[in-house]
Amino acid sequence: MVLFVGGVGGAKLAYGMAQLLPPERLTVIVNIGDDFWHLGLRICPDSDTVMYTLAGMVDPVNGWGLAEDSTRMLDSLRRLGGESWFRLGDLDVATHLHRSHLLRTGVRQTEITAGLCRSLRVNHPLLPVSDGEIPTIVDTAEFGELAFQEYFVRHRWQPTLRGLRFQNAQQSAITPEVEAALASADAIVFAPSNPWLSIAPMLAVGDLRDRLLSLDVPRIAVTPILGGQAVKGPAAKLMGELGLTVSAEAVADYYGQLLNGFIDDVRNPLFKRDGLRISQFDTLMTDDTARVRLSRDILNALESWME
């Protein structure tokens, strides 16, 4: 299985799947549109969130960053008048320092991520969708275009979204490792990550969308909308600003022909689409047990679809 993920929500499903599938059966492909350079450091929020979650090291309160981390460095930076709007934990900085150093010596991000995962004993393959830099740019009504983290963290995703673009995406390519994972995949799953901010940046890379469409395997998405709301983050707000109804049905419509299956939540009203197999489960992942339960439900649904 190939699982496409963004940050916190995707990491939870990746964790659940990793408890049920061995490393040779599960490859996690992660969004890089959130990645950016900050204070000389290459920071990859989604990749690190998934890695820390799979390693059992993630901050259980925030769902990102390292558990029991501190911010003494950031506090000192603030006293010096430095930029402190992006939270950098003292332990987390080591990841950014190590990655940035290796990137400057010419090591590919895929290789760096693999090395970090080995060091943290993460056995399942975690692949950046590309080795290129493909930053998400958010067009807002109040400030015009903003770099993604300026929109998401500095302005706490409050500016009104007018559009998105994924810089360099069409000129970039998926990695050989991603290409190989897709070639051997028996199912494609889009995690309940934000379709516009986490999944779309990956689908914009090179010919990835066409490659996925050519795969004769189950291609399913898990709804990020439960009962007319997003569990966390700006998905519902963003859908309203794009003129969409905040519903799982609208999410399925957004993915369109990429999907032949959809995992909906039991809290949502039933809907039907020609050519789309829909299953409803409790998709709220409040703890590790719920993550594994949802993963098992998805795997059972996939197995029944392939019979």
PDB file of C-alpha atoms in Angstrom:
ATOM      1  CA  MET A   1       0.000   0.000   0.000  1.00  0.00           C
ATOM      2  CA  VAL A   2       1.061   3.543  -0.689  1.00  0.00           C
ATOM      3  CA  LEU A   3      -0.282   6.081   1.798  1.00  0.00           C
ATOM      4  CA  PHE A   4      -0.158   9.793   0.912  1.00  0.00           C
ATOM      5  CA  VAL A   5      -0.043  11.977   4.019  1.00  0.00           C
ATOM      6  CA  GLY A   6       0.314  15.522   5.236  1.00  0.00           C
ATOM      7  CA  GLY A   7       0.964  16.332   8.893  1.00  0.00           C
ATOM      8  CA  VAL A   8      -0.940  15.431  12.055  1.00  0.00           C
ATOM      9  CA  GLY A   9      -3.997  13.629  10.627  1.00  0.00           C
ATOM     10  CA  GLY A  10      -1.953  11.707   8.110  1.00  0.00           C
ATOM     11  CA  ALA A  11       0.597  10.780  10.751  1.00  0.00           C
ATOM     12  CA  LYS A  12      -2.132   9.246  12.913  1.00  0.00           C
ATOM     13  CA  LEU A  13      -3.325   7.000  10.091  1.00  0.00           C
ATOM     14  CA  ALA A  14       0.259   6.140   9.163  1.00  0.00           C
ATOM     15  CA  TYR A  15       0.821   5.052  12.763  1.00  0.00           C
ATOM     16  CA  GLY A  16      -2.278   2.859  12.730  1.00  0.00           C
ATOM     17  CA  MET A  17      -1.362   1.275   9.407  1.00  0.00           C
ATOM     18  CA  ALA A  18       2.211   0.673  10.576  1.00  0.00           C
ATOM     19  CA  GLN A  19       0.867  -1.435  13.469  1.00  0.00           C
ATOM     20  CA  LEU A  20      -0.919  -3.727  10.993  1.00  0.00           C
ATOM     21  CA  LEU A  21       1.310  -3.803   7.915  1.00  0.00           C
ATOM     22  CA  PRO A  22       5.015  -4.745   7.807  1.00  0.00           C
ATOM     23  CA  PRO A  23       7.491  -2.289   6.228  1.00  0.00           C
ATOM     24  CA  GLU A  24       7.486  -4.182   2.925  1.00  0.00           C
ATOM     25  CA  ARG A  25       3.693  -3.713   2.661  1.00  0.00           C
ATOM     26  CA  LEU A  26       3.418  -0.007   3.510  1.00  0.00           C
ATOM     27  CA  THR A  27       5.151   3.031   2.031  1.00  0.00           C
ATOM     28  CA  VAL A  28       4.295   6.487   3.309  1.00  0.00           C
ATOM     29  CA  ILE A  29       4.694   9.404   0.891  1.00  0.00           C
ATOM     30  CA  VAL A  30       4.745  12.805   2.530  1.00  0.00           C
ATOM     31  CA  ASN A  31       3.928  16.354   1.463  1.00  0.00           C
ATOM     32  CA  ILE A  32       6.841  18.772   1.028  1.00  0.00           C
ATOM     33  CA  GLY A  33       4.837  21.921   0.218  1.00  0.00           C
ATOM     34  CA  ASP A  34       5.131  22.996   3.879  1.00  0.00           C
ATOM     35  CA  ASP A  35       8.941  22.742   3.838  1.00  0.00           C
ATOM     36  CA  PHE A  36      10.876  25.988   4.083  1.00  0.00           C
ATOM     37  CA  TRP A  37      14.178  27.609   4.984  1.00  0.00           C
ATOM     38  CA  HIS A  38      14.091  29.489   8.281  1.00  0.00           C
ATOM     39  CA  LEU A  39      17.056  30.943  10.170  1.00  0.00           C
ATOM     40  CA  GLY A  40      19.339  28.996   7.854  1.00  0.00           C
ATOM     41  CA  LEU A  41      17.633  25.688   8.646  1.00  0.00           C
ATOM     42  CA  ARG A  42      15.681  23.428   6.297  1.00  0.00           C
ATOM     43  CA  ILE A  43      12.485  22.614   8.151  1.00  0.00           C
ATOM     44  CA  CYS A  44      10.147  19.847   6.948  1.00  0.00           C
ATOM     45  CA  PRO A  45       7.124  19.969   9.277  1.00  0.00           C
ATOM     46  CA  ASP A  46       5.003  17.215   7.721  1.00  0.00           C
ATOM     47  CA  SER A  47       7.880  14.799   7.259  1.00  0.00           C
ATOM     48  CA  ASP A  48       9.078  15.307  10.818  1.00  0.00           C
ATOM     49  CA  THR A  49       5.571  14.968  12.266  1.00  0.00           C
ATOM     50  CA  VAL A  50       5.096  11.615  10.527  1.00  0.00           C
ATOM     51  CA  MET A  51       8.600  10.459  11.461  1.00  0.00           C
ATOM     52  CA  TYR A  52       8.238  11.387  15.135  1.00  0.00           C
ATOM     53  CA  THR A  53       4.786   9.774  15.247  1.00  0.00           C
ATOM     54  CA  LEU A  54       6.020   6.508  13.742  1.00  0.00           C
ATOM     55  CA  ALA A  55       8.947   6.590  16.169  1.00  0.00           C
ATOM     56  CA  GLY A  56       6.598   7.044  19.136  1.00  0.00           C
ATOM     57  CA  MET A  57       8.340  10.311  19.975  1.00  0.00           C
ATOM     58  CA  VAL A  58       5.777  12.914  18.935  1.00  0.00           C
ATOM     59  CA  ASP A  59       4.416  15.475  21.389  1.00  0.00           C
ATOM     60  CA  PRO A  60       1.105  13.892  22.438  1.00  0.00           C
ATOM     61  CA  VAL A  61      -0.525  17.260  23.148  1.00  0.00           C
ATOM     62  CA  ASN A  62       0.214  19.097  19.902  1.00  0.00           C
ATOM     63  CA  GLY A  63       0.529  16.054  17.658  1.00  0.00           C
ATOM     64  CA  TRP A  64       3.731  17.557  16.181  1.00  0.00           C
ATOM     65  CA  GLY A  65       7.217  18.249  17.508  1.00  0.00           C
ATOM     66  CA  LEU A  66       8.991  16.092  20.053  1.00  0.00           C
ATOM     67  CA  ALA A  67       7.534  14.991  23.367  1.00  0.00           C
ATOM     68  CA  GLU A  68       8.978  16.726  26.438  1.00  0.00           C
ATOM     69  CA  ASP A  69      10.852  19.233  24.288  1.00  0.00           C
ATOM     70  CA  SER A  70      11.686  22.727  25.542  1.00  0.00           C
ATOM     71  CA  THR A  71      12.079  26.149  23.943  1.00  0.00           C
ATOM     72  CA  ARG A  72      15.053  27.710  25.764  1.00  0.00           C
ATOM     73  CA  MET A  73      16.830  28.412  22.474  1.00  0.00           C
ATOM     74  CA  LEU A  74      13.730  30.098  21.063  1.00  0.00           C
ATOM     75  CA  ASP A  75      13.246  32.124  24.253  1.00  0.00           C
ATOM     76  CA  SER A  76      16.845  33.312  24.038  1.00  0.00           C
ATOM     77  CA  LEU A  77      16.404  34.155  20.367  1.00  0.00           C
ATOM     78  CA  ARG A  78      13.338  36.219  21.244  1.00  0.00           C
ATOM     79  CA  ARG A  79      15.333  38.180  23.831  1.00  0.00           C
ATOM     80  CA  LEU A  80      17.895  38.959  21.145  1.00  0.00           C
ATOM     81  CA  GLY A  81      15.200  40.334  18.857  1.00  0.00           C
ATOM     82  CA  GLY A  82      15.367  37.395  16.440  1.00  0.00           C
ATOM     83  CA  GLU A  83      12.491  35.855  14.560  1.00  0.00           C
ATOM     84  CA  SER A  84      10.639  33.646  16.999  1.00  0.00           C
ATOM     85  CA  TRP A  85       7.201  33.239  15.403  1.00  0.00           C
ATOM     86  CA  PHE A  86       7.916  29.676  14.293  1.00  0.00           C
ATOM     87  CA  ARG A  87       8.223  27.326  17.235  1.00  0.00           C
ATOM     88  CA  LEU A  88      11.490  25.421  17.266  1.00  0.00           C
ATOM     89  CA  GLY A  89      11.964  22.976  20.102  1.00  0.00           C
ATOM     90  CA  ASP A  90      15.461  22.597  21.521  1.00  0.00           C
ATOM     91  CA  LEU A  91      15.622  18.875  20.693  1.00  0.00           C
ATOM     92  CA  ASP A  92      13.809  19.316  17.384  1.00  0.00           C
ATOM     93  CA  VAL A  93      16.476  21.777  16.214  1.00  0.00           C
ATOM     94  CA  ALA A  94      18.942  18.894  16.021  1.00  0.00           C
ATOM     95  CA  THR A  95      16.870  17.335  13.242  1.00  0.00           C
ATOM     96  CA  HIS A  96      16.857  20.602  11.302  1.00  0.00           C
ATOM     97  CA  LEU A  97      20.590  21.184  11.812  1.00  0.00           C
ATOM     98  CA  HIS A  98      21.475  17.681  10.661  1.00  0.00           C
ATOM     99  CA  ARG A  99      19.194  17.844   7.618  1.00  0.00           C
ATOM    100  CA  SER A 100      20.411  21.310   6.603  1.00  0.00           C
ATOM    101  CA  HIS A 101      24.065  20.311   6.855  1.00  0.00           C
ATOM    102  CA  LEU A 102      23.536  17.218   4.716  1.00  0.00           C
ATOM    103  CA  LEU A 103      21.524  19.119   2.101  1.00  0.00           C
ATOM    104  CA  ARG A 104      24.374  21.614   1.782  1.00  0.00           C
ATOM    105  CA  THR A 105      26.775  18.748   1.114  1.00  0.00           C
ATOM    106  CA  GLY A 106      24.581  17.509  -1.748  1.00  0.00           C
ATOM    107  CA  VAL A 107      22.725  14.617  -0.114  1.00  0.00           C
ATOM    108  CA  ARG A 108      19.203  14.116  -1.452  1.00  0.00           C
ATOM    109  CA  GLN A 109      16.299  14.780   0.883  1.00  0.00           C
ATOM    110  CA  THR A 110      15.065  11.226   0.329  1.00  0.00           C
ATOM    111  CA  GLU A 111      18.375   9.843   1.600  1.00  0.00           C
ATOM    112  CA  ILE A 112      18.429  12.256   4.526  1.00  0.00           C
ATOM    113  CA  THR A 113      14.897  11.279   5.542  1.00  0.00           C
ATOM    114  CA  ALA A 114      15.807   7.596   5.333  1.00  0.00           C
ATOM    115  CA  GLY A 115      18.855   8.198   7.533  1.00  0.00           C
ATOM    116  CA  LEU A 116      16.840  10.124  10.108  1.00  0.00           C
ATOM    117  CA  CYS A 117      14.254   7.332  10.168  1.00  0.00           C
ATOM    118  CA  ARG A 118      16.935   4.688  10.670  1.00  0.00           C
ATOM    119  CA  SER A 119      18.366   6.673  13.566  1.00  0.00           C
ATOM    120  CA  LEU A 120      14.930   6.869  15.197  1.00  0.00           C
ATOM    121  CA  ARG A 121      14.162   3.212  14.420  1.00  0.00           C
ATOM    122  CA  VAL A 122      11.350   3.965  12.017  1.00  0.00           C
ATOM    123  CA  ASN A 123      11.261   0.894   9.803  1.00  0.00           C
ATOM    124  CA  HIS A 124       8.506   1.787   7.353  1.00  0.00           C
ATOM    125  CA  PRO A 125       9.659   3.707   4.254  1.00  0.00           C
ATOM    126  CA  LEU A 126       8.918   7.427   4.543  1.00  0.00           C
ATOM    127  CA  LEU A 127       9.442   9.174   1.221  1.00  0.00           C
ATOM    128  CA  PRO A 128       9.298  12.879   0.366  1.00  0.00           C
ATOM    129  CA  VAL A 129       7.254  13.050  -2.830  1.00  0.00           C
ATOM    130  CA  SER A 130      10.162  14.841  -4.568  1.00  0.00           C
ATOM    131  CA  ASP A 131      13.732  15.877  -3.845  1.00  0.00           C
ATOM    132  CA  GLY A 132      13.028  19.329  -5.252  1.00  0.00           C
ATOM    133  CA  GLU A 133      11.879  22.418  -3.368  1.00  0.00           C
ATOM    134  CA  ILE A 134       8.201  22.927  -4.181  1.00  0.00           C
ATOM    135  CA  PRO A 135       6.871  25.546  -1.768  1.00  0.00           C
ATOM    136  CA  THR A 136       3.146  26.145  -1.454  1.00  0.00           C
ATOM    137  CA  ILE A 137       2.208  29.788  -2.002  1.00  0.00           C
ATOM    138  CA  VAL A 138      -1.085  30.993  -0.515  1.00  0.00           C
ATOM    139  CA  ASP A 139      -2.906  33.885  -2.186  1.00  0.00           C
ATOM    140  CA  THR A 140      -4.839  35.788   0.486  1.00  0.00           C
ATOM    141  CA  ALA A 141      -7.330  38.646   0.343  1.00  0.00           C
ATOM    142  CA  GLU A 142      -5.593  40.590   3.114  1.00  0.00           C
ATOM    143  CA  PHE A 143      -1.879  40.181   2.322  1.00  0.00           C
ATOM    144  CA  GLY A 144      -1.667  38.929  -1.249  1.00  0.00           C
ATOM    145  CA  GLU A 145       0.650  35.976  -1.692  1.00  0.00           C
ATOM    146  CA  LEU A 146       2.190  34.495   1.431  1.00  0.00           C
ATOM    147  CA  ALA A 147       4.711  31.712   1.876  1.00  0.00           C
ATOM    148  CA  PHE A 148       2.880  28.762   3.390  1.00  0.00           C
ATOM    149  CA  GLN A 149       4.291  28.991   6.914  1.00  0.00           C
ATOM    150  CA  GLU A 150       3.677  32.741   6.956  1.00  0.00           C
ATOM    151  CA  TYR A 151       0.007  31.967   6.287  1.00  0.00           C
ATOM    152  CA  PHE A 152      -0.273  28.878   8.443  1.00  0.00           C
ATOM    153  CA  VAL A 153       1.822  29.689  11.508  1.00  0.00           C
ATOM    154  CA  ARG A 154       2.586  33.410  11.573  1.00  0.00           C
ATOM    155  CA  HIS A 155      -1.001  34.410  10.697  1.00  0.00           C
ATOM    156  CA  ARG A 156      -2.554  31.255  12.210  1.00  0.00           C
ATOM    157  CA  TRP A 157      -4.379  30.505   8.902  1.00  0.00           C
ATOM    158  CA  GLN A 158      -6.757  33.404   9.490  1.00  0.00           C
ATOM    159  CA  PRO A 159      -6.240  35.352   6.210  1.00  0.00           C
ATOM    160  CA  THR A 160      -8.923  34.711   3.600  1.00  0.00           C
ATOM    161  CA  LEU A 161      -7.711  32.271   0.976  1.00  0.00           C
ATOM    162  CA  ARG A 162      -8.174  33.234  -2.671  1.00  0.00           C
ATOM    163  CA  GLY A 163      -6.030  30.551  -4.268  1.00  0.00           C
ATOM    164  CA  LEU A 164      -2.994  28.315  -4.067  1.00  0.00           C
ATOM    165  CA  ARG A 165      -0.051  27.617  -6.273  1.00  0.00           C
ATOM    166  CA  PHE A 166       2.750  25.111  -5.938  1.00  0.00           C
ATOM    167  CA  GLN A 167       5.961  26.714  -7.069  1.00  0.00           C
ATOM    168  CA  ASN A 168       8.152  24.599  -9.369  1.00  0.00           C
ATOM    169  CA  ALA A 169       5.764  21.634  -9.117  1.00  0.00           C
ATOM    170  CA  GLN A 170       5.229  21.047 -12.829  1.00  0.00           C
ATOM    171  CA  GLN A 171       8.969  21.299 -13.518  1.00  0.00           C
ATOM    172  CA  SER A 172       9.770  18.850 -10.712  1.00  0.00           C
ATOM    173  CA  ALA A 173       9.557  15.085 -10.656  1.00  0.00           C
ATOM    174  CA  ILE A 174       8.727  12.357  -8.213  1.00  0.00           C
ATOM    175  CA  THR A 175      11.740  10.477  -6.916  1.00  0.00           C
ATOM    176  CA  PRO A 176      12.805   7.039  -8.205  1.00  0.00           C
ATOM    177  CA  GLU A 177      11.812   5.651  -4.813  1.00  0.00           C
ATOM    178  CA  VAL A 178       8.277   7.047  -5.135  1.00  0.00           C
ATOM    179  CA  GLU A 179       8.086   5.768  -8.694  1.00  0.00           C
ATOM    180  CA  ALA A 180       9.061   2.266  -7.527  1.00  0.00           C
ATOM    181  CA  ALA A 181       6.551   2.343  -4.666  1.00  0.00           C
ATOM    182  CA  LEU A 182       3.734   3.255  -7.050  1.00  0.00           C
ATOM    183  CA  ALA A 183       4.750   0.550  -9.507  1.00  0.00           C
ATOM    184  CA  SER A 184       4.370  -2.157  -6.854  1.00  0.00           C
ATOM    185  CA  ALA A 185       1.371  -0.706  -5.001  1.00  0.00           C
ATOM    186  CA  ASP A 186      -1.759  -2.805  -4.596  1.00  0.00           C
ATOM    187  CA  ALA A 187      -3.711   0.146  -3.183  1.00  0.00           C
ATOM    188  CA  ILE A 188      -3.427   3.934  -2.975  1.00  0.00           C
ATOM    189  CA  VAL A 189      -4.790   5.678   0.106  1.00  0.00           C
ATOM    190  CA  PHE A 190      -5.036   9.422   0.642  1.00  0.00           C
ATOM    191  CA  ALA A 191      -5.002  10.022   4.403  1.00  0.00           C
ATOM    192  CA  PRO A 192      -7.517  12.359   6.078  1.00  0.00           C
ATOM    193  CA  SER A 193      -5.092  15.211   5.493  1.00  0.00           C
ATOM    194  CA  ASN A 194      -6.177  18.565   4.091  1.00  0.00           C
ATOM    195  CA  PRO A 195      -6.864  17.841   0.384  1.00  0.00           C
ATOM    196  CA  TRP A 196      -5.903  21.364  -0.687  1.00  0.00           C
ATOM    197  CA  LEU A 197      -2.927  22.112   1.571  1.00  0.00           C
ATOM    198  CA  SER A 198      -1.422  18.641   2.072  1.00  0.00           C
ATOM    199  CA  ILE A 199      -2.478  16.355  -0.787  1.00  0.00           C
ATOM    200  CA  ALA A 200      -2.760  18.820  -3.703  1.00  0.00           C
ATOM    201  CA  PRO A 201       0.913  19.918  -3.451  1.00  0.00           C
ATOM    202  CA  MET A 202       1.928  16.296  -4.015  1.00  0.00           C
ATOM    203  CA  LEU A 203      -0.513  15.713  -6.859  1.00  0.00           C
ATOM    204  CA  ALA A 204       0.877  18.805  -8.595  1.00  0.00           C
ATOM    205  CA  VAL A 205       4.366  17.300  -8.896  1.00  0.00           C
ATOM    206  CA  GLY A 206       5.296  16.378 -12.460  1.00  0.00           C
ATOM    207  CA  ASP A 207       3.152  13.586 -13.861  1.00  0.00           C
ATOM    208  CA  LEU A 208       2.124  12.083 -10.523  1.00  0.00           C
ATOM    209  CA  ARG A 209      -1.598  12.628 -11.094  1.00  0.00           C
ATOM    210  CA  ASP A 210      -1.479  10.851 -14.467  1.00  0.00           C
ATOM    211  CA  ARG A 211       0.534   7.995 -12.975  1.00  0.00           C
ATOM    212  CA  LEU A 212      -2.071   7.503 -10.271  1.00  0.00           C
ATOM    213  CA  LEU A 213      -4.915   7.567 -12.778  1.00  0.00           C
ATOM    214  CA  SER A 214      -3.190   4.820 -14.759  1.00  0.00           C
ATOM    215  CA  LEU A 215      -3.008   2.455 -11.765  1.00  0.00           C
ATOM    216  CA  ASP A 216      -5.646  -0.279 -11.871  1.00  0.00           C
ATOM    217  CA  VAL A 217      -5.832  -0.620  -8.091  1.00  0.00           C
ATOM    218  CA  PRO A 218      -8.136   0.725  -5.375  1.00  0.00           C
ATOM    219  CA  ARG A 219      -7.545   4.464  -5.026  1.00  0.00           C
ATOM    220  CA  ILE A 220      -9.306   5.747  -1.937  1.00  0.00           C
ATOM    221  CA  ALA A 221      -9.395   8.856   0.218  1.00  0.00           C
ATOM    222  CA  VAL A 222     -10.374   9.159   3.871  1.00  0.00           C
ATOM    223  CA  THR A 223     -12.594  12.115   4.662  1.00  0.00           C
ATOM    224  CA  PRO A 224     -11.076  14.937   6.714  1.00  0.00           C
ATOM    225  CA  ILE A 225     -14.605  16.321   7.304  1.00  0.00           C
ATOM    226  CA  LEU A 226     -16.686  14.896  10.144  1.00  0.00           C
ATOM    227  CA  GLY A 227     -20.155  16.202  10.792  1.00  0.00           C
ATOM    228  CA  GLY A 228     -19.562  19.352   8.764  1.00  0.00           C
ATOM    229  CA  GLN A 229     -16.309  20.235  10.531  1.00  0.00           C
ATOM    230  CA  ALA A 230     -12.611  19.553  10.261  1.00  0.00           C
ATOM    231  CA  VAL A 231     -11.106  17.689  13.194  1.00  0.00           C
ATOM    232  CA  LYS A 232      -8.173  20.119  13.241  1.00  0.00           C
ATOM    233  CA  GLY A 233      -6.800  22.867  11.055  1.00  0.00           C
ATOM    234  CA  PRO A 234      -8.223  25.062   8.318  1.00  0.00           C
ATOM    235  CA  ALA A 235      -9.891  22.538   5.972  1.00  0.00           C
ATOM    236  CA  ALA A 236     -13.475  23.635   6.737  1.00  0.00           C
ATOM    237  CA  LYS A 237     -12.613  27.360   6.688  1.00  0.00           C
ATOM    238  CA  LEU A 238     -10.733  26.938   3.443  1.00  0.00           C
ATOM    239  CA  MET A 239     -13.599  25.052   1.780  1.00  0.00           C
ATOM    240  CA  GLY A 240     -15.987  27.861   2.645  1.00  0.00           C
ATOM    241  CA  GLU A 241     -13.593  30.458   1.231  1.00  0.00           C
ATOM    242  CA  LEU A 242     -13.345  28.436  -1.995  1.00  0.00           C
ATOM    243  CA  GLY A 243     -17.124  28.480  -2.303  1.00  0.00           C
ATOM    244  CA  LEU A 244     -17.542  24.797  -1.457  1.00  0.00           C
ATOM    245  CA  THR A 245     -20.018  23.160   0.864  1.00  0.00           C
ATOM    246  CA  VAL A 246     -18.181  21.875   3.908  1.00  0.00           C
ATOM    247  CA  SER A 247     -18.925  18.183   3.488  1.00  0.00           C
ATOM    248  CA  ALA A 248     -17.296  14.844   2.785  1.00  0.00           C
ATOM    249  CA  GLU A 249     -19.227  14.781  -0.477  1.00  0.00           C
ATOM    250  CA  ALA A 250     -17.452  17.955  -1.605  1.00  0.00           C
ATOM    251  CA  VAL A 251     -14.107  16.365  -0.704  1.00  0.00           C
ATOM    252  CA  ALA A 252     -14.917  13.317  -2.850  1.00  0.00           C
ATOM    253  CA  ASP A 253     -15.935  15.617  -5.701  1.00  0.00           C
ATOM    254  CA  TYR A 254     -12.646  17.497  -5.377  1.00  0.00           C
ATOM    255  CA  TYR A 255     -10.614  14.309  -5.837  1.00  0.00           C
ATOM    256  CA  GLY A 256     -12.889  13.316  -8.736  1.00  0.00           C
ATOM    257  CA  GLN A 257     -11.597  10.585 -11.028  1.00  0.00           C
ATOM    258  CA  LEU A 258      -8.536   9.985  -8.876  1.00  0.00           C
ATOM    259  CA  LEU A 259     -10.789   7.954  -6.593  1.00  0.00           C
ATOM    260  CA  ASN A 260     -12.680   4.741  -7.091  1.00  0.00           C
ATOM    261  CA  GLY A 261     -13.332   4.414  -3.364  1.00  0.00           C
ATOM    262  CA  PHE A 262     -14.014   6.708  -0.421  1.00  0.00           C
ATOM    263  CA  ILE A 263     -13.906   6.232   3.335  1.00  0.00           C
ATOM    264  CA  ASP A 264     -16.581   8.398   4.887  1.00  0.00           C
ATOM    265  CA  ASP A 265     -17.337   9.030   8.538  1.00  0.00           C
ATOM    266  CA  VAL A 266     -20.405   7.619  10.267  1.00  0.00           C
ATOM    267  CA  ARG A 267     -21.364  11.142  11.360  1.00  0.00           C
ATOM    268  CA  ASN A 268     -21.811  12.307   7.761  1.00  0.00           C
ATOM    269  CA  PRO A 269     -24.971  11.937   5.659  1.00  0.00           C
ATOM    270  CA  LEU A 270     -24.792   9.146   3.094  1.00  0.00           C
ATOM    271  CA  PHE A 271     -24.158  10.073  -0.517  1.00  0.00           C
ATOM    272  CA  LYS A 272     -23.624   8.160  -3.742  1.00  0.00           C
ATOM    273  CA  ARG A 273     -21.429   8.650  -6.803  1.00  0.00           C
ATOM    274  CA  ASP A 274     -21.279   6.496  -9.914  1.00  0.00           C
ATOM    275  CA  GLY A 275     -18.075   4.460  -9.922  1.00  0.00           C
ATOM    276  CA  LEU A 276     -17.262   5.271  -6.286  1.00  0.00           C
ATOM    277  CA  ARG A 277     -17.429   2.612  -3.571  1.00  0.00           C
ATOM    278  CA  ILE A 278     -18.138   4.271  -0.251  1.00  0.00           C
ATOM    279  CA  SER A 279     -17.745   2.802   3.221  1.00  0.00           C
ATOM    280  CA  GLN A 280     -18.583   4.567   6.443  1.00  0.00           C
ATOM    281  CA  PHE A 281     -16.573   4.095   9.632  1.00  0.00           C
ATOM    282  CA  ASP A 282     -15.769   6.040  12.761  1.00  0.00           C
ATOM    283  CA  THR A 283     -12.777   7.990  11.384  1.00  0.00           C
ATOM    284  CA  LEU A 284     -12.071  10.051  14.528  1.00  0.00           C
ATOM    285  CA  MET A 285      -8.606   8.976  15.735  1.00  0.00           C
ATOM    286  CA  THR A 286      -8.560  10.093  19.358  1.00  0.00           C
ATOM    287  CA  ASP A 287      -5.908   7.632  20.531  1.00  0.00           C
ATOM    288  CA  ASP A 288      -3.683   4.811  19.330  1.00  0.00           C
ATOM    289  CA  THR A 289      -6.504   2.290  19.652  1.00  0.00           C
ATOM    290  CA  ALA A 290      -8.729   4.370  17.370  1.00  0.00           C
ATOM    291  CA  ARG A 291      -5.898   4.758  14.848  1.00  0.00           C
ATOM    292  CA  VAL A 292      -5.447   1.010  14.616  1.00  0.00           C
ATOM    293  CA  ARG A 293      -9.209   0.408  14.533  1.00  0.00           C
ATOM    294  CA  LEU A 294      -9.697   2.777  11.584  1.00  0.00           C
ATOM    295  CA  SER A 295      -6.713   1.282   9.789  1.00  0.00           C
ATOM    296  CA  ARG A 296      -8.137  -2.214  10.226  1.00  0.00           C
ATOM    297  CA  ASP A 297     -11.532  -1.026   8.947  1.00  0.00           C
ATOM    298  CA  ILE A 298      -9.875   0.456   5.847  1.00  0.00           C
ATOM    299  CA  LEU A 299      -7.847  -2.686   5.192  1.00  0.00           C
ATOM    300  CA  ASN A 300     -10.948  -4.867   5.563  1.00  0.00           C
ATOM    301  CA  ALA A 301     -12.832  -2.606   3.138  1.00  0.00           C
ATOM    302  CA  LEU A 302      -9.988  -2.796   0.629  1.00  0.00           C
ATOM    303  CA  GLU A 303      -9.882  -6.573   0.930  1.00  0.00           C
ATOM    304  CA  SER A 304     -13.606  -6.864   0.285  1.00  0.00           C
ATOM    305  CA  TRP A 305     -13.375  -4.492  -2.689  1.00  0.00           C
ATOM    306  CA  MET A 306     -10.637  -6.595  -4.285  1.00  0.00           C
ATOM    307  CA  GLU A 307     -12.519  -9.906  -3.947  1.00  0.00           C
TER     308      GLU A 307
END
